[in-house]
Coordinates of C-alpha atoms in Angstrom, one line a residue:
X260 CA -159.6 36.7 133.5
X261 CA -156.1 35.1 133.4
X262 CA -153.8 34.9 136.4
X263 CA -151.5 37.5 134.7
X264 CA -154.2 40.0 134.1
X265 CA -155.4 39.5 137.7
X266 CA -151.9 40.1 138.9
X267 CA -151.6 43.2 136.7
X268 CA -154.9 44.5 138.2
X269 CA -153.7 43.9 141.7
X270 CA -150.3 45.6 141.0
X271 CA -152.1 48.6 139.4
X272 CA -154.4 49.0 142.4
X273 CA -151.4 48.7 144.8
X274 CA -149.3 51.3 142.9
X275 CA -152.1 53.9 142.6
X276 CA -153.6 53.5 146.1
X277 CA -153.6 56.4 148.6
X278 CA -150.0 56.9 149.9
X279 CA -148.5 54.7 147.1
X280 CA -145.8 56.1 144.8
X281 CA -148.2 56.4 141.9
X282 CA -151.3 57.5 143.9
X283 CA -154.0 58.7 141.6
X284 CA -156.3 61.5 142.8
X285 CA -159.3 63.3 141.5
X286 CA -158.6 66.9 140.5
X287 CA -159.8 69.5 138.1
X288 CA -158.3 71.0 135.0
X289 CA -159.9 73.4 132.5
X290 CA -163.1 73.2 134.5
X291 CA -163.4 69.4 134.1
X292 CA -162.7 66.6 136.6
X293 CA -159.6 64.5 135.8
X294 CA -157.6 61.8 137.4
X295 CA -153.9 62.6 137.9
X296 CA -150.8 61.4 139.7
X297 CA -150.5 63.1 143.1
X298 CA -146.7 62.8 143.1
X299 CA -145.9 64.0 139.6
X300 CA -144.1 67.4 139.3
X301 CA -146.4 70.3 138.5
X302 CA -144.1 72.0 136.0
X303 CA -141.2 71.2 133.8
X304 CA -138.8 73.6 135.6
X305 CA -139.4 71.7 138.8
X306 CA -138.9 68.4 137.1
X307 CA -135.7 69.6 135.4
X308 CA -134.3 71.0 138.7
X309 CA -134.6 67.6 140.3
X310 CA -132.3 66.1 137.7
X311 CA -129.3 68.1 138.9
X312 CA -128.9 65.5 141.6
X313 CA -127.4 63.1 139.1
X314 CA -124.2 65.0 139.1
X315 CA -121.3 63.5 137.2
X316 CA -123.3 60.5 136.0
X317 CA -123.1 60.1 132.2
X318 CA -126.1 61.5 130.4
X319 CA -125.6 61.8 126.6
X320 CA -123.1 60.1 124.4
X321 CA -122.7 61.4 120.8
X322 CA -120.0 60.8 118.3
X323 CA -117.7 59.3 120.8
X324 CA -118.0 62.1 123.5
X325 CA -120.1 61.9 126.6
X326 CA -121.8 64.7 128.4
X327 CA -122.2 64.2 132.2
X328 CA -125.3 65.7 133.9
X329 CA -123.0 68.3 135.4
X330 CA -121.6 69.3 132.0
X331 CA -125.1 69.3 130.5
X332 CA -126.5 71.6 133.2
X333 CA -123.5 73.9 133.0
X334 CA -124.3 74.5 129.3
X335 CA -128.0 74.7 129.9
X336 CA -127.5 77.3 132.6
X337 CA -125.3 79.4 130.2
X338 CA -127.9 79.2 127.5
X339 CA -130.7 80.0 129.9
X340 CA -128.9 83.1 131.1
X341 CA -128.4 84.4 127.5
X342 CA -132.1 83.7 126.7
X343 CA -133.1 85.8 129.7
X344 CA -130.6 88.5 128.7
X345 CA -132.2 88.6 125.3
X346 CA -135.6 89.3 127.0
X347 CA -137.2 85.9 126.5
X348 CA -140.0 85.7 129.1
X349 CA -142.2 82.8 130.4
X350 CA -144.7 81.8 127.8
X351 CA -142.6 83.0 124.8
X352 CA -141.6 80.3 122.3
X353 CA -138.1 79.0 121.7
X354 CA -138.0 77.0 118.4
X355 CA -135.5 74.2 117.9
X356 CA -134.5 72.8 114.5
X357 CA -131.5 70.5 114.4
X358 CA -130.6 66.8 114.2
X359 CA -130.4 64.8 117.4
X360 CA -127.4 66.0 119.3
X361 CA -126.6 67.1 122.9
X362 CA -127.2 70.8 122.1
X363 CA -130.8 70.0 121.1
X364 CA -131.4 68.8 124.6
X365 CA -129.4 71.7 126.1
X366 CA -131.6 74.3 124.4
X367 CA -134.8 72.5 125.2
X368 CA -133.9 72.4 128.9
X369 CA -132.6 75.9 129.0
X370 CA -135.9 77.3 127.5
X371 CA -138.0 75.2 129.8
X372 CA -136.0 76.3 132.9
X373 CA -136.9 79.9 132.4
X374 CA -140.6 79.2 131.7
X375 CA -140.4 79.7 128.0
X376 CA -142.2 77.2 125.7
X377 CA -139.9 74.9 123.7
X378 CA -141.2 74.4 120.2
X379 CA -139.2 71.7 118.4
X380 CA -139.6 71.7 114.6
X381 CA -139.5 68.8 112.2
X382 CA -135.8 68.8 111.3
X383 CA -136.5 66.9 108.2
X384 CA -138.5 69.8 106.8
X385 CA -137.2 71.9 103.9
X386 CA -137.3 75.7 103.8
X387 CA -141.0 76.2 103.1
X388 CA -142.0 73.7 105.9
X389 CA -139.6 75.3 108.4
X390 CA -140.8 78.8 107.6
X391 CA -144.5 77.7 107.9
X392 CA -143.7 76.3 111.4
X393 CA -141.8 79.4 112.4
X394 CA -144.7 81.6 111.2
X395 CA -147.0 79.5 113.3
X396 CA -145.2 79.7 116.6
X397 CA -143.6 83.1 116.2
X398 CA -140.6 82.3 118.4
X399 CA -138.4 84.8 120.2
X400 CA -135.4 82.6 119.4
X401 CA -134.6 79.9 116.9
X402 CA -131.9 77.4 117.9
X403 CA -130.7 75.5 114.8
X404 CA -127.8 73.7 113.3
X405 CA -126.0 75.0 110.2
X406 CA -127.9 72.7 107.9
X407 CA -131.3 74.0 109.0
X408 CA -129.9 77.6 108.9
X409 CA -129.1 77.1 105.3
X410 CA -132.5 75.7 104.5
X411 CA -134.2 78.8 105.8
X412 CA -131.7 81.0 104.0
X413 CA -130.4 82.5 107.2
X414 CA -133.8 84.3 107.9
X415 CA -136.6 83.2 110.1
X416 CA -139.0 85.8 108.6
X417 CA -140.3 86.3 112.2
X418 CA -139.9 89.9 113.4
X419 CA -137.6 90.1 116.4
X420 CA -136.6 86.5 116.3
X421 CA -132.9 85.8 117.2
X422 CA -131.0 82.9 115.7
X423 CA -128.7 80.7 117.8
X424 CA -126.6 78.3 115.6
X425 CA -124.9 75.1 116.6
X426 CA -122.0 73.9 114.5
X427 CA -118.6 74.7 113.1
X428 CA -119.7 76.9 110.2
X429 CA -118.6 80.5 110.0
X430 CA -121.8 82.5 110.9
X431 CA -123.2 85.6 109.3
X432 CA -123.7 88.8 111.2
X433 CA -126.7 88.6 113.4
X434 CA -126.5 84.9 114.1
X435 CA -125.3 83.9 117.6
X436 CA -122.8 81.1 118.0
X437 CA -123.7 78.4 120.5
X438 CA -120.0 77.9 121.4
X439 CA -119.7 81.6 122.4
X440 CA -122.7 81.3 124.7
X441 CA -121.6 78.2 126.6
X442 CA -118.1 79.8 127.1
X443 CA -119.8 82.3 129.4
X444 CA -120.6 80.4 132.6
X445 CA -123.7 81.2 134.6
X446 CA -125.3 79.8 137.7
X447 CA -128.7 78.2 138.0
X448 CA -131.6 80.6 137.7
X449 CA -134.4 80.7 140.3
X450 CA -137.5 78.7 139.3
X451 CA -139.8 80.9 137.1
X452 CA -143.3 81.9 138.1
X453 CA -145.2 79.3 136.1
X454 CA -147.9 77.0 137.2
X455 CA -149.3 73.6 136.0
X456 CA -151.9 75.3 133.8
X457 CA -149.4 77.5 132.0
X458 CA -148.2 76.5 128.5
X459 CA -145.3 74.0 128.6
X460 CA -144.6 72.6 125.1
X461 CA -145.5 72.9 121.4
X462 CA -144.9 69.8 119.2
X463 CA -145.9 69.6 115.6
X464 CA -148.1 66.8 114.2
X465 CA -149.1 66.4 110.6
X466 CA -152.6 65.0 111.3
X467 CA -154.7 64.8 108.2
X468 CA -154.3 68.4 107.0
X469 CA -152.1 70.0 104.4
X470 CA -150.3 72.0 107.1
X471 CA -148.6 70.7 110.2
X472 CA -150.4 71.7 113.4
X473 CA -148.8 72.9 116.6
X474 CA -150.0 70.9 119.6
X475 CA -150.0 73.0 122.7
X476 CA -149.7 71.2 126.1
X477 CA -149.8 72.6 129.6
X478 CA -147.0 72.1 132.1
X479 CA -149.2 69.6 133.9
X480 CA -150.0 67.5 130.9
X481 CA -146.3 67.0 130.0
X482 CA -145.3 66.2 133.6
X483 CA -148.2 63.8 134.0
X484 CA -147.2 62.0 130.8
X485 CA -143.6 61.6 132.0
X486 CA -144.8 60.3 135.4
X487 CA -147.0 57.9 133.5
X488 CA -143.9 56.5 131.8
X489 CA -142.5 55.8 135.2
X490 CA -145.7 54.0 136.1
X491 CA -145.5 51.8 133.0
X492 CA -142.0 50.8 134.1
X493 CA -143.1 50.0 137.6
X494 CA -146.0 47.8 136.6
X495 CA -143.8 46.1 134.0
X496 CA -141.2 45.4 136.6
X497 CA -143.6 44.0 139.2
X498 CA -145.3 41.7 136.6
X499 CA -142.0 40.6 135.0
X500 CA -139.7 39.9 138.0
X501 CA -137.5 37.4 136.2
X502 CA -136.6 39.8 133.4
X503 CA -135.8 42.5 135.9
X504 CA -133.7 40.1 138.0
X505 CA -131.7 39.2 134.9
X506 CA -131.0 42.9 134.2
X507 CA -130.1 43.6 137.8
X508 CA -127.8 40.5 137.8
X509 CA -125.9 41.8 134.7
X510 CA -124.9 44.9 136.7
X511 CA -125.4 47.0 133.5
X512 CA -126.6 50.6 134.1
X513 CA -129.6 51.5 131.9
X514 CA -128.5 52.9 128.5
X515 CA -130.9 53.7 125.6
X516 CA -129.9 53.9 122.0
X517 CA -131.8 56.9 120.6
X518 CA -132.3 57.0 116.9
X519 CA -135.9 58.4 116.7
X520 CA -136.1 62.2 116.4
X521 CA -136.3 64.3 119.5
X522 CA -139.1 66.4 118.0
X523 CA -141.4 63.3 118.5
X524 CA -143.0 62.3 121.8
X525 CA -141.3 58.9 121.3
X526 CA -137.9 60.6 121.4
X527 CA -138.6 63.6 123.6
X528 CA -140.8 62.1 126.3
X529 CA -140.0 58.4 126.4
X530 CA -136.3 58.8 125.9
X531 CA -134.7 62.3 126.5
X532 CA -136.9 63.7 129.3
X533 CA -137.3 60.3 131.0
X534 CA -133.6 59.7 131.0
X535 CA -133.0 63.3 132.3
X536 CA -135.5 62.7 135.1
X537 CA -134.2 59.2 136.1
X538 CA -130.5 59.6 135.6
X539 CA -130.1 57.3 132.7
X540 CA -127.7 57.4 129.7
X541 CA -128.7 58.1 126.1
X542 CA -126.6 57.3 123.1
X543 CA -127.5 59.3 120.0
X544 CA -127.1 58.1 116.5
X545 CA -126.4 60.8 114.0
X546 CA -128.6 59.0 111.5
X547 CA -130.3 55.7 111.4
X548 CA -128.1 52.8 110.2
X549 CA -129.0 49.3 111.5
X550 CA -125.5 48.0 111.0
X551 CA -124.0 50.9 113.0
X552 CA -126.7 50.4 115.6
X553 CA -125.5 46.8 116.2
X554 CA -122.0 48.1 116.7
X555 CA -123.2 50.8 119.1
X556 CA -125.3 48.3 121.1
X557 CA -122.1 46.2 121.5
X558 CA -119.6 49.0 122.2
X559 CA -121.9 51.1 124.5
X560 CA -123.5 48.2 126.2
X561 CA -127.0 49.3 125.3
X562 CA -129.9 47.9 127.4
X563 CA -132.9 49.4 125.5
X564 CA -133.8 50.3 122.0
X565 CA -137.1 52.0 121.1
X566 CA -137.9 52.7 117.5
X567 CA -140.4 52.7 114.7
X568 CA -141.5 49.2 113.6
X569 CA -139.4 49.5 110.4
X570 CA -136.3 50.3 112.5
X571 CA -136.8 47.3 114.7
X572 CA -137.4 45.1 111.7
X573 CA -134.1 46.3 110.1
X574 CA -132.3 45.8 113.4
X575 CA -133.6 42.2 113.7
X576 CA -132.5 41.6 110.1
X577 CA -128.8 42.4 110.9
X578 CA -126.6 39.3 110.8
X579 CA -125.2 40.0 114.3
X580 CA -128.5 40.5 116.1
X581 CA -128.7 37.0 117.6
X582 CA -125.0 36.9 118.6
X583 CA -124.8 37.5 122.4
X584 CA -121.4 39.1 121.9
X585 CA -123.1 41.7 119.8
X586 CA -126.5 42.4 121.5
X587 CA -126.3 40.4 124.7
X588 CA -126.8 43.5 126.8
X589 CA -130.0 44.4 125.0
X590 CA -132.8 43.8 127.6
X591 CA -135.7 45.2 125.7
X592 CA -137.1 46.5 122.4
X593 CA -139.8 49.2 122.3
X594 CA -142.4 49.3 119.6
X595 CA -145.1 51.6 118.4
X596 CA -148.6 50.5 119.1
X597 CA -150.6 50.9 115.8
X598 CA -150.4 49.1 112.5
X599 CA -147.7 46.7 113.8
X600 CA -146.7 44.2 111.1
X601 CA -147.6 40.7 112.3
X602 CA -144.2 39.4 111.1
X603 CA -142.4 41.9 113.4
X604 CA -144.4 40.9 116.5
X605 CA -143.7 37.2 115.8
X606 CA -140.0 37.9 115.4
X607 CA -139.7 39.8 118.6
X608 CA -141.5 37.2 120.6
X609 CA -139.4 34.4 119.0
X610 CA -136.0 36.0 119.4
X611 CA -136.5 38.0 122.6
X612 CA -139.1 35.8 124.5
X613 CA -138.1 36.7 128.0
X614 CA -137.1 40.3 127.6
X615 CA -138.6 43.6 128.8
X616 CA -139.8 44.4 125.2
X617 CA -143.0 46.4 125.0
X618 CA -145.5 48.2 123.0
X619 CA -147.5 51.5 123.4
X620 CA -150.2 53.6 121.9
X621 CA -150.3 57.4 122.3
X622 CA -150.4 60.5 120.2
X623 CA -148.7 63.9 120.2
X624 CA -152.1 65.3 121.3
X625 CA -152.0 63.0 124.5
X626 CA -148.2 63.5 125.0
X627 CA -147.7 59.9 124.1
X628 CA -150.0 58.5 126.8
X629 CA -152.8 56.0 126.1
X630 CA -152.0 52.4 126.6
X631 CA -148.8 50.3 127.1
X632 CA -147.4 47.0 128.1
X633 CA -144.0 45.4 128.4
X634 CA -142.4 42.2 129.6
X635 CA -144.9 39.4 130.4
X636 CA -147.9 41.7 129.7
X637 CA -146.6 42.3 126.2
X638 CA -146.0 38.6 125.7
X639 CA -149.5 37.8 127.0
X640 CA -151.2 39.9 124.3
X641 CA -148.6 41.0 121.8
X642 CA -151.1 42.1 119.2
X643 CA -152.7 44.6 121.6
X644 CA -151.3 48.1 122.3
X645 CA -151.3 47.4 126.1
X646 CA -153.4 48.3 129.1
X647 CA -155.0 51.7 129.4
X648 CA -153.2 54.3 131.6
X649 CA -154.6 55.1 135.0
X650 CA -154.9 58.8 134.1
X651 CA -156.5 58.3 130.7
X652 CA -160.2 57.5 129.9
X653 CA -160.9 55.6 126.7
X654 CA -164.2 55.4 124.9
X655 CA -164.8 53.4 121.8
X656 CA -167.7 54.8 119.8
X657 CA -169.8 54.2 116.7
X658 CA -170.3 56.7 113.9
X659 CA -173.0 58.4 116.0
X660 CA -170.7 58.9 118.9
X661 CA -172.4 56.3 121.1
X662 CA -170.2 54.2 123.3
X663 CA -169.6 50.6 122.3
X664 CA -169.2 47.6 124.6
X665 CA -165.9 45.7 125.0
X666 CA -165.0 43.7 121.9
X667 CA -166.8 45.9 119.4
X668 CA -164.8 48.1 117.0
X669 CA -165.2 51.8 116.7
X670 CA -163.3 55.1 116.8
X671 CA -161.1 55.5 119.9
X672 CA -161.7 58.6 121.9
X673 CA -159.3 59.6 124.7
X674 CA -159.5 62.0 127.6
X675 CA -157.3 62.7 130.6
X676 CA -154.6 64.6 132.4
X677 CA -152.1 64.4 129.6
X678 CA -154.4 65.8 126.8
X679 CA -153.3 68.9 124.9
X680 CA -154.8 72.3 125.5
X681 CA -155.5 72.5 121.8
X682 CA -153.9 73.2 118.4
X683 CA -151.8 76.4 118.6
X684 CA -153.7 79.4 117.2
X685 CA -156.1 77.0 115.4
X686 CA -159.4 77.0 117.3
X687 CA -161.2 75.5 114.3
X688 CA -159.0 72.4 114.3
X689 CA -159.2 72.2 118.1
X690 CA -163.0 72.3 118.0
X691 CA -163.0 69.5 115.3
X692 CA -160.8 67.3 117.4
X693 CA -162.0 67.8 121.0
X694 CA -165.6 67.6 122.1
X695 CA -166.2 70.9 123.8
X696 CA -168.8 69.5 126.2
X697 CA -167.1 66.5 127.7
X698 CA -163.5 67.0 126.6
X699 CA -163.1 63.8 124.5
X700 CA -160.3 63.8 121.9
X701 CA -161.2 62.0 118.7
X702 CA -158.1 60.1 117.7
X703 CA -159.2 59.0 114.2
X704 CA -158.0 55.5 115.1
X705 CA -160.3 52.4 115.0
X706 CA -160.0 49.7 117.6
X707 CA -161.6 48.1 120.6
X708 CA -161.1 47.3 124.3
X709 CA -161.3 43.7 125.4
X710 CA -162.8 42.5 128.6
X711 CA -159.4 42.7 130.4
X712 CA -158.8 46.3 129.6
X713 CA -156.3 45.8 126.7
X714 CA -156.6 48.2 123.8
X715 CA -156.4 47.0 120.3
X716 CA -155.8 49.3 117.3
X717 CA -157.0 47.8 114.0
X718 CA -157.3 50.7 111.5
X719 CA -157.0 54.4 111.0
X720 CA -159.6 56.9 109.9
X721 CA -157.3 59.8 109.4
X722 CA -155.7 60.2 106.1
X723 CA -152.1 59.9 107.4
X724 CA -149.3 57.7 106.2
X725 CA -146.9 56.2 108.7
X726 CA -143.5 55.7 107.0
X727 CA -140.7 54.6 109.3
X728 CA -142.5 56.2 112.2
X729 CA -142.8 59.6 110.4
X730 CA -146.4 60.7 110.0
X731 CA -147.1 62.2 106.5
X732 CA -150.3 64.1 105.8
X733 CA -151.6 62.9 102.4
X734 CA -153.1 66.3 101.8
X735 CA -149.8 68.0 102.1
X736 CA -148.2 65.8 99.3
X737 CA -151.4 66.2 97.2
X738 CA -151.3 70.0 97.6
X739 CA -147.6 70.0 96.5
X740 CA -148.4 67.9 93.4
X741 CA -151.3 70.2 92.5
X742 CA -149.0 73.2 92.3
X743 CA -148.0 71.9 88.8
X744 CA -150.3 73.4 86.1
X745 CA -150.4 70.1 84.2
X746 CA -151.7 68.2 87.2
X747 CA -155.5 68.0 87.4
X748 CA -156.0 65.7 90.3
X749 CA -153.8 63.9 92.9
X750 CA -154.6 61.1 95.3
X751 CA -151.9 60.1 97.8
X752 CA -152.3 57.1 100.1
X753 CA -150.4 54.4 102.0
X754 CA -149.6 50.9 100.8
X755 CA -148.0 48.2 103.0
X756 CA -144.2 48.0 102.7
X757 CA -142.0 45.5 104.5
X758 CA -139.1 48.0 104.8
X759 CA -140.9 51.2 105.9
X760 CA -144.2 49.9 107.3
X761 CA -146.1 52.0 104.9
X762 CA -145.0 53.5 101.5
X763 CA -146.2 56.8 100.1
X764 CA -148.0 56.2 96.8
X765 CA -149.6 58.7 94.4
X766 CA -152.0 58.5 91.5
X767 CA -151.9 61.7 89.5
X768 CA -154.2 62.7 86.7
X769 CA -152.5 65.0 84.2
X770 CA -153.7 67.0 81.2
X771 CA -153.9 65.2 77.9
X772 CA -150.6 65.5 76.1
X773 CA -148.6 66.3 79.2
X774 CA -145.1 64.9 79.3
X775 CA -145.0 64.7 83.1
X776 CA -144.0 61.2 84.3
X777 CA -143.5 59.7 87.7
X778 CA -139.9 60.7 88.0
X779 CA -140.6 64.3 87.3
X780 CA -143.4 64.4 89.8
X781 CA -141.2 62.8 92.4
X782 CA -138.5 65.4 91.7
X783 CA -141.1 68.2 92.1
X784 CA -142.2 66.9 95.6
X785 CA -138.6 66.4 96.6
X786 CA -137.8 70.0 95.7
X787 CA -140.5 71.3 98.1
X788 CA -141.0 68.7 100.8
X789 CA -138.8 66.6 103.0
X790 CA -137.4 63.5 101.3
X791 CA -139.4 61.0 103.3
X792 CA -142.6 62.5 101.9
X793 CA -141.7 61.9 98.3
X794 CA -143.9 59.1 96.9
X795 CA -142.1 55.8 96.4
X796 CA -144.4 55.1 93.4
X797 CA -146.3 57.6 91.2
X798 CA -149.0 56.4 88.7
X799 CA -149.7 58.9 86.0
X800 CA -153.0 58.7 84.2
X801 CA -155.0 61.0 81.9
X802 CA -158.5 59.9 83.0
X803 CA -160.4 61.5 85.9
X804 CA -159.9 59.8 89.3
X805 CA -162.9 58.1 90.9
X806 CA -165.1 60.1 93.2
X807 CA -168.3 59.6 95.2
X808 CA -171.5 61.6 94.6
X809 CA -170.2 64.2 97.1
X810 CA -167.1 64.7 95.1
X811 CA -164.7 62.9 97.6
X812 CA -161.8 60.9 96.1
X813 CA -162.3 57.2 96.4
X814 CA -158.9 56.5 97.7
X815 CA -159.8 53.0 99.0
X816 CA -160.7 52.0 95.5
X817 CA -157.5 53.4 94.1
X818 CA -155.5 51.8 96.8
X819 CA -157.1 48.4 96.3
X820 CA -156.5 48.6 92.5
X821 CA -152.9 49.6 93.1
X822 CA -152.3 46.6 95.5
X823 CA -154.0 44.2 93.1
X824 CA -152.0 45.5 90.2
X825 CA -148.8 45.2 92.1
X826 CA -149.5 41.6 93.1
X827 CA -150.5 40.8 89.5

């Protein structure tokens, strides 16, 4: 074991010991023993209430305007009061569908403050996708922007669901105007009667199915995950004192550039809720533009940027990135932890060698918790996804479910205090994902643990494409293609792409004599699904696609042939 890993082990033990800030205790949840942080808040309303202490500190900057914590909570209190007036009760869902903007966070916090369950929807979704998600969660209220309102045709199709719209558009009858609500001040409401085991959040994940699944997490799971982010920061600081000293010497208050969607754990947990809890500033980009990002880093004195691998690659490629006058305030870059391009890791290490840059591995189903490392720990093993969290158990198993020793590759199973309750109203999917006897969640990712406790991700079992950090279920795109009568078979898979990480590629078998071409098929998908799900390349064939004796499409064979053909 190296000196650094020994130091990390000592710091971890120090931080989690009895009486320490991150003391870990044995507890029980759902009838199973778990380890959890003693000092984490038990519920989101409690956590949110603590953030009122930040007062007039700046919280969110968007389009040149900054919301202080005081202003933010004044708007959240007003919205919370209206939600209560409308009869929204603890446990009922409040859906959110809009671009990243302060009002997104205001509605989320307002819903959580009264014990309702925020249910952020994928704002990239088109009408059918948004209606599917709304039908799934059956919210009492949908808060959306005017663009999403137009996509659903002004109708949630959910009986009794009210619509609250953000934006300057003239609104139809029956749609409530956010501006009117916040113009009616209200004081803070008493904490609701909700406990750690009560539902706290629903986030959507594509998984490997043709329909997005709602991931239901308890109040405890979300709060434990947020406290775990604080633990990651603490262990990083104590193992990278030089980088922390440099940041402190600069006198810059922490400021994060937020470009990833808030409906992801990477945006919601690691950025919005963490900043809320710790009194940090967020700067929202309306849409991702690497050139604009450089300008914002300079003008807003950004200290941290976390994004999908493709976003970080595009940022590094900007001419001004290495100019201290442009990005000299940037103390760290945060990266996703699976399928990281080797070129990106090398570039970050070469161009930010002494920074607090880091990496992490987690899923929506674990509220983003799993493994992480930053600073010197990231530099020590940059190809890993970091060290396993103190409140997460990891088991690497073979195809029979038997545990494998360190260094051997297998499927990664996770278990712990941050694990979801299950998929919302989908017991079959829950049973398929979580072992009912011992509570292990099957991630579908292939990797291994080394002898120092670092987790490495090497492959993915699940049929999911990761384009610019957006997870795309291949089955969903295939289902869309198969709606065309002339399409006989469709296989959708990922191929490596330097700009997006992975590109959506389709091989489509059509009827003899069909005039469908790749462009027409792309247009069809684009008319029904979000733009990022449209295949970058479509191969149209008239012969049957290869299948195994059980009738399963041989996607690996198709993918290999496509990559070989592209190189040729």
